Amino acid sequence: MIMAKAGLVIGAGIAGIQAALDLANQGFTVYVVEKNPSIGGRVAQLDKIFPKLDCAPCMITPRMVEVGRHPNIRLLTYSEVKEVRREGKNFKVKILRKSRYVDENKCTGCGACAQLCPIEVANDFDERIGMRNAIYIPFPQAVPLIYTIDKEHCLECELCKNVCKIGAINHQQRPEEMEIEVGAIIVTTGYNLFDARREEEYGFGLYDNVITGLALERLLNVSGPTGGRVVRLSDGRIPKKIAFIQCVGPRDEKSGNVYCSKVCCMYATKQAELLKKHIPGVDVTIYYMDIPTFDKKFKESYQKAQSEFGIRYVKAKLVKVLEKPLNNNLLICGENIDSGEPIENEVNMVVLSTGLVPAAINDFAKILPLKIGEDKFFVVVNPEIDSVTTNVDGVFVAGVAESPKDIAESVTQASAAATKATVLLTY
Amino acid sequence: MTEQFEPRILGFLCNWCSYAGADLAGVSRMSYPTNIRIIRTMCSGRVDPLHVLEAFRQGIDGVLVTGCHIGDCHYINGNHACEKRVKFLSEVLPQIGIEPARLRLEWVSASEGGKFAQVVKEFVEEIKKLGPSPLRKELQTSV
């Protein structure tokens, strides 16, 4: 019989899920550490996937369920990796299990507690458009379906504790530490959105009707906070004229991100098409620097957006977005690069196609001595022929943590990382 | 017979879209009639006409088949095949004395929990209007 070591996957987004399933389905034990209460990552937030406009939850939720009940996967959600020590060829990993204040083994996810909870705060999963209680699951299909108390907002009124029939709630729960031994680590920590407040000329954070692409994704989603109705956040009206601004964050020396985020052109095109389907007669303009539609079916999708859906693409250098105080409309000012004429366009809503910035990089540098590039993404040793092997033996990266990429590429890279890891996991 | 007729309905739900959609309806605490019994298939294209006919033979009052929206199928064109079969079945069913309205095909995605609940509600209402399946009555009398 061949003896095998366990593997560790850090971050359970689409890449982490793929890597974990690939290892687990070959019979290896896999620990999956996720810092959020639920797995699923960014893809769980999306409505549709370009270029075919496939439904995103249809792809991710069955996979999440599979991870949740796989006999070879030990799922450690709401947990963080605190320390990694090398011992011979293995790693000793210390994991902090943050306290949910809810017993993971007892909670059935019935939701009686959340119905009584008097506190409502903005839900990060809904990009702060929807609300959640202080005791919450981020979204109905969360895996594992276990409630978490957000102590920052909790009043400790103990209403939830009294209503919970099985006694799963424990306001005095302490965080726990555990140590595991693994033979290989796959880092799939993913991305955050570029903080659009840093490009203050677009007014994100100042004006209600300037939103990010991910927020629009939540508005478009049928199970999102508005039930799939796209409305203006200032007054709840349906916008009739919408503008997209591309390259907010990436490709900008001022923000320090010179790289292209690769997905924004396509997700804006996808969202523009979806808007045309959601709001009859809506006028959509996309202001761009250029549209690099390099992959299979991408160019076709871009052409279809123009010819079939009548979406206008304007090559422009934008200077400022101003809000009209009376009706909260937004005035886009800039210059049309093709014609050289000034742009002054009044719209109801502005969507910023914000770029991707790597998540967890700063915390990680202390824990694992992984090399980080000038662009803050993890560096692989030999990017031309091997996009997963890092400078630390036995540690692989996949997904957006390595470089900006779309879902299909993330999944492919995750499978590659899992394959490389199996070599180390088998004696 | 003073007791209200409660139809028995069989649902064939595809794993990727509709089963996840039904799951969403459940975990979002939407209520829908309990008359439906669900069988999960990997794809709506897996639903063989014989499955449906066998269900009717055993006296079921209605069969609901749901799958991914056209273009969304995880096996490329399974739902196209399903659509064809349901069309074929709705032509065959009257010949064995069953109203074609007892078989319904709907597309439900994983984010459409609300739609799933709505579809089940409407279908149950419709079957209630139609009354028990003629085959079920026959089965009961023969027993």
PDB file of N, CA, C and O in Angstrom, chain A residues 36-63:
ATOM      1  N   ASN A  36     -13.136  33.272   5.631  1.00  0.00           N
ATOM      2  CA  ASN A  36     -14.528  33.720   5.735  1.00  0.00           C
ATOM      3  C   ASN A  36     -15.409  32.610   6.310  1.00  0.00           C
ATOM      4  O   ASN A  36     -15.027  31.452   6.321  1.00  0.00           O
ATOM      5  N   PRO A  37     -16.617  32.967   6.745  1.00  0.00           N
ATOM      6  CA  PRO A  37     -17.505  31.935   7.297  1.00  0.00           C
ATOM      7  C   PRO A  37     -17.935  30.893   6.266  1.00  0.00           C
ATOM      8  O   PRO A  37     -18.298  29.782   6.626  1.00  0.00           O
ATOM      9  N   SER A  38     -17.936  31.264   4.966  1.00  0.00           N
ATOM     10  CA  SER A  38     -18.344  30.301   3.943  1.00  0.00           C
ATOM     11  C   SER A  38     -17.282  30.201   2.864  1.00  0.00           C
ATOM     12  O   SER A  38     -16.547  31.145   2.602  1.00  0.00           O
ATOM     13  N   ILE A  39     -17.236  29.042   2.207  1.00  0.00           N
ATOM     14  CA  ILE A  39     -16.370  28.914   1.040  1.00  0.00           C
ATOM     15  C   ILE A  39     -17.111  29.456  -0.180  1.00  0.00           C
ATOM     16  O   ILE A  39     -18.272  29.825  -0.097  1.00  0.00           O
ATOM     17  N   GLY A  40     -16.450  29.507  -1.309  1.00  0.00           N
ATOM     18  CA  GLY A  40     -17.106  29.988  -2.529  1.00  0.00           C
ATOM     19  C   GLY A  40     -16.392  31.177  -3.144  1.00  0.00           C
ATOM     20  O   GLY A  40     -16.299  31.293  -4.351  1.00  0.00           O
ATOM     21  N   GLY A  41     -15.874  32.037  -2.284  1.00  0.00           N
ATOM     22  CA  GLY A  41     -15.070  33.158  -2.771  1.00  0.00           C
ATOM     23  C   GLY A  41     -15.836  34.106  -3.665  1.00  0.00           C
ATOM     24  O   GLY A  41     -17.049  34.277  -3.524  1.00  0.00           O
ATOM     25  N   ARG A  42     -15.115  34.703  -4.590  1.00  0.00           N
ATOM     26  CA  ARG A  42     -15.702  35.751  -5.444  1.00  0.00           C
ATOM     27  C   ARG A  42     -16.748  35.202  -6.406  1.00  0.00           C
ATOM     28  O   ARG A  42     -17.726  35.875  -6.703  1.00  0.00           O
ATOM     29  N   VAL A  43     -16.527  34.009  -6.926  1.00  0.00           N
ATOM     30  CA  VAL A  43     -17.454  33.479  -7.942  1.00  0.00           C
ATOM     31  C   VAL A  43     -18.864  33.343  -7.364  1.00  0.00           C
ATOM     32  O   VAL A  43     -19.853  33.536  -8.066  1.00  0.00           O
ATOM     33  N   ALA A  44     -18.942  33.055  -6.058  1.00  0.00           N
ATOM     34  CA  ALA A  44     -20.259  32.918  -5.430  1.00  0.00           C
ATOM     35  C   ALA A  44     -21.032  34.237  -5.480  1.00  0.00           C
ATOM     36  O   ALA A  44     -22.249  34.253  -5.412  1.00  0.00           O
ATOM     37  N   GLN A  45     -20.303  35.359  -5.588  1.00  0.00           N
ATOM     38  CA  GLN A  45     -20.963  36.661  -5.634  1.00  0.00           C
ATOM     39  C   GLN A  45     -21.497  37.004  -7.020  1.00  0.00           C
ATOM     40  O   GLN A  45     -22.320  37.887  -7.173  1.00  0.00           O
ATOM     41  N   LEU A  46     -20.981  36.321  -8.033  1.00  0.00           N
ATOM     42  CA  LEU A  46     -21.280  36.730  -9.405  1.00  0.00           C
ATOM     43  C   LEU A  46     -22.669  36.263  -9.832  1.00  0.00           C
ATOM     44  O   LEU A  46     -23.255  35.354  -9.272  1.00  0.00           O
ATOM     45  N   ASP A  47     -23.171  36.910 -10.882  1.00  0.00           N
ATOM     46  CA  ASP A  47     -24.468  36.526 -11.432  1.00  0.00           C
ATOM     47  C   ASP A  47     -24.294  35.643 -12.652  1.00  0.00           C
ATOM     48  O   ASP A  47     -24.799  34.537 -12.717  1.00  0.00           O
ATOM     49  N   LYS A  48     -23.535  36.130 -13.620  1.00  0.00           N
ATOM     50  CA  LYS A  48     -23.319  35.371 -14.844  1.00  0.00           C
ATOM     51  C   LYS A  48     -21.819  35.351 -15.145  1.00  0.00           C
ATOM     52  O   LYS A  48     -21.067  36.179 -14.646  1.00  0.00           O
ATOM     53  N   ILE A  49     -21.425  34.413 -15.992  1.00  0.00           N
ATOM     54  CA  ILE A  49     -20.015  34.280 -16.324  1.00  0.00           C
ATOM     55  C   ILE A  49     -19.828  34.534 -17.809  1.00  0.00           C
ATOM     56  O   ILE A  49     -20.568  33.984 -18.637  1.00  0.00           O
ATOM     57  N   PHE A  50     -18.850  35.394 -18.169  1.00  0.00           N
ATOM     58  CA  PHE A  50     -18.588  35.623 -19.589  1.00  0.00           C
ATOM     59  C   PHE A  50     -17.803  34.453 -20.153  1.00  0.00           C
ATOM     60  O   PHE A  50     -17.160  33.746 -19.391  1.00  0.00           O
ATOM     61  N   PRO A  51     -17.759  34.225 -21.451  1.00  0.00           N
ATOM     62  CA  PRO A  51     -18.480  34.966 -22.492  1.00  0.00           C
ATOM     63  C   PRO A  51     -19.850  34.368 -22.820  1.00  0.00           C
ATOM     64  O   PRO A  51     -20.599  34.975 -23.558  1.00  0.00           O
ATOM     65  N   LYS A  52     -20.186  33.209 -22.227  1.00  0.00           N
ATOM     66  CA  LYS A  52     -21.426  32.556 -22.640  1.00  0.00           C
ATOM     67  C   LYS A  52     -22.628  32.989 -21.813  1.00  0.00           C
ATOM     68  O   LYS A  52     -23.734  32.517 -22.038  1.00  0.00           O
ATOM     69  N   LEU A  53     -22.407  33.842 -20.833  1.00  0.00           N
ATOM     70  CA  LEU A  53     -23.447  34.258 -19.888  1.00  0.00           C
ATOM     71  C   LEU A  53     -24.055  33.052 -19.156  1.00  0.00           C
ATOM     72  O   LEU A  53     -25.250  32.980 -18.951  1.00  0.00           O
ATOM     73  N   ASP A  54     -23.196  32.112 -18.773  1.00  0.00           N
ATOM     74  CA  ASP A  54     -23.633  30.998 -17.941  1.00  0.00           C
ATOM     75  C   ASP A  54     -23.956  31.524 -16.552  1.00  0.00           C
ATOM     76  O   ASP A  54     -23.347  32.484 -16.097  1.00  0.00           O
ATOM     77  N   CYS A  55     -24.869  30.838 -15.883  1.00  0.00           N
ATOM     78  CA  CYS A  55     -25.230  31.253 -14.528  1.00  0.00           C
ATOM     79  C   CYS A  55     -24.122  30.808 -13.569  1.00  0.00           C
ATOM     80  O   CYS A  55     -23.721  29.656 -13.546  1.00  0.00           O
ATOM     81  N   ALA A  56     -23.588  31.778 -12.799  1.00  0.00           N
ATOM     82  CA  ALA A  56     -22.435  31.486 -11.945  1.00  0.00           C
ATOM     83  C   ALA A  56     -22.777  30.558 -10.776  1.00  0.00           C
ATOM     84  O   ALA A  56     -22.034  29.618 -10.505  1.00  0.00           O
ATOM     85  N   PRO A  57     -23.891  30.791 -10.072  1.00  0.00           N
ATOM     86  CA  PRO A  57     -24.199  29.880  -8.961  1.00  0.00           C
ATOM     87  C   PRO A  57     -24.372  28.430  -9.414  1.00  0.00           C
ATOM     88  O   PRO A  57     -24.063  27.515  -8.658  1.00  0.00           O
ATOM     89  N   CYS A  58     -24.855  28.243 -10.681  1.00  0.00           N
ATOM     90  CA  CYS A  58     -25.041  26.872 -11.173  1.00  0.00           C
ATOM     91  C   CYS A  58     -23.705  26.147 -11.241  1.00  0.00           C
ATOM     92  O   CYS A  58     -23.653  24.925 -11.255  1.00  0.00           O
ATOM     93  N   MET A  59     -22.621  26.902 -11.353  1.00  0.00           N
ATOM     94  CA  MET A  59     -21.332  26.270 -11.478  1.00  0.00           C
ATOM     95  C   MET A  59     -20.686  26.087 -10.108  1.00  0.00           C
ATOM     96  O   MET A  59     -20.095  25.056  -9.818  1.00  0.00           O
ATOM     97  N   ILE A  60     -20.808  27.108  -9.255  1.00  0.00           N
ATOM     98  CA  ILE A  60     -20.048  27.061  -8.006  1.00  0.00           C
ATOM     99  C   ILE A  60     -20.772  26.324  -6.888  1.00  0.00           C
ATOM    100  O   ILE A  60     -20.147  25.586  -6.133  1.00  0.00           O
ATOM    101  N   THR A  61     -22.119  26.452  -6.783  1.00  0.00           N
ATOM    102  CA  THR A  61     -22.761  25.876  -5.591  1.00  0.00           C
ATOM    103  C   THR A  61     -22.679  24.352  -5.536  1.00  0.00           C
ATOM    104  O   THR A  61     -22.378  23.819  -4.464  1.00  0.00           O
ATOM    105  N   PRO A  62     -22.884  23.620  -6.640  1.00  0.00           N
ATOM    106  CA  PRO A  62     -22.709  22.165  -6.513  1.00  0.00           C
ATOM    107  C   PRO A  62     -21.296  21.781  -6.099  1.00  0.00           C
ATOM    108  O   PRO A  62     -21.081  20.821  -5.359  1.00  0.00           O
ATOM    109  N   ARG A  63     -20.299  22.570  -6.565  1.00  0.00           N
ATOM    110  CA  ARG A  63     -18.921  22.288  -6.163  1.00  0.00           C
ATOM    111  C   ARG A  63     -18.689  22.571  -4.685  1.00  0.00           C
ATOM    112  O   ARG A  63     -17.949  21.863  -3.997  1.00  0.00           O
TER     113      ARG A  63
END
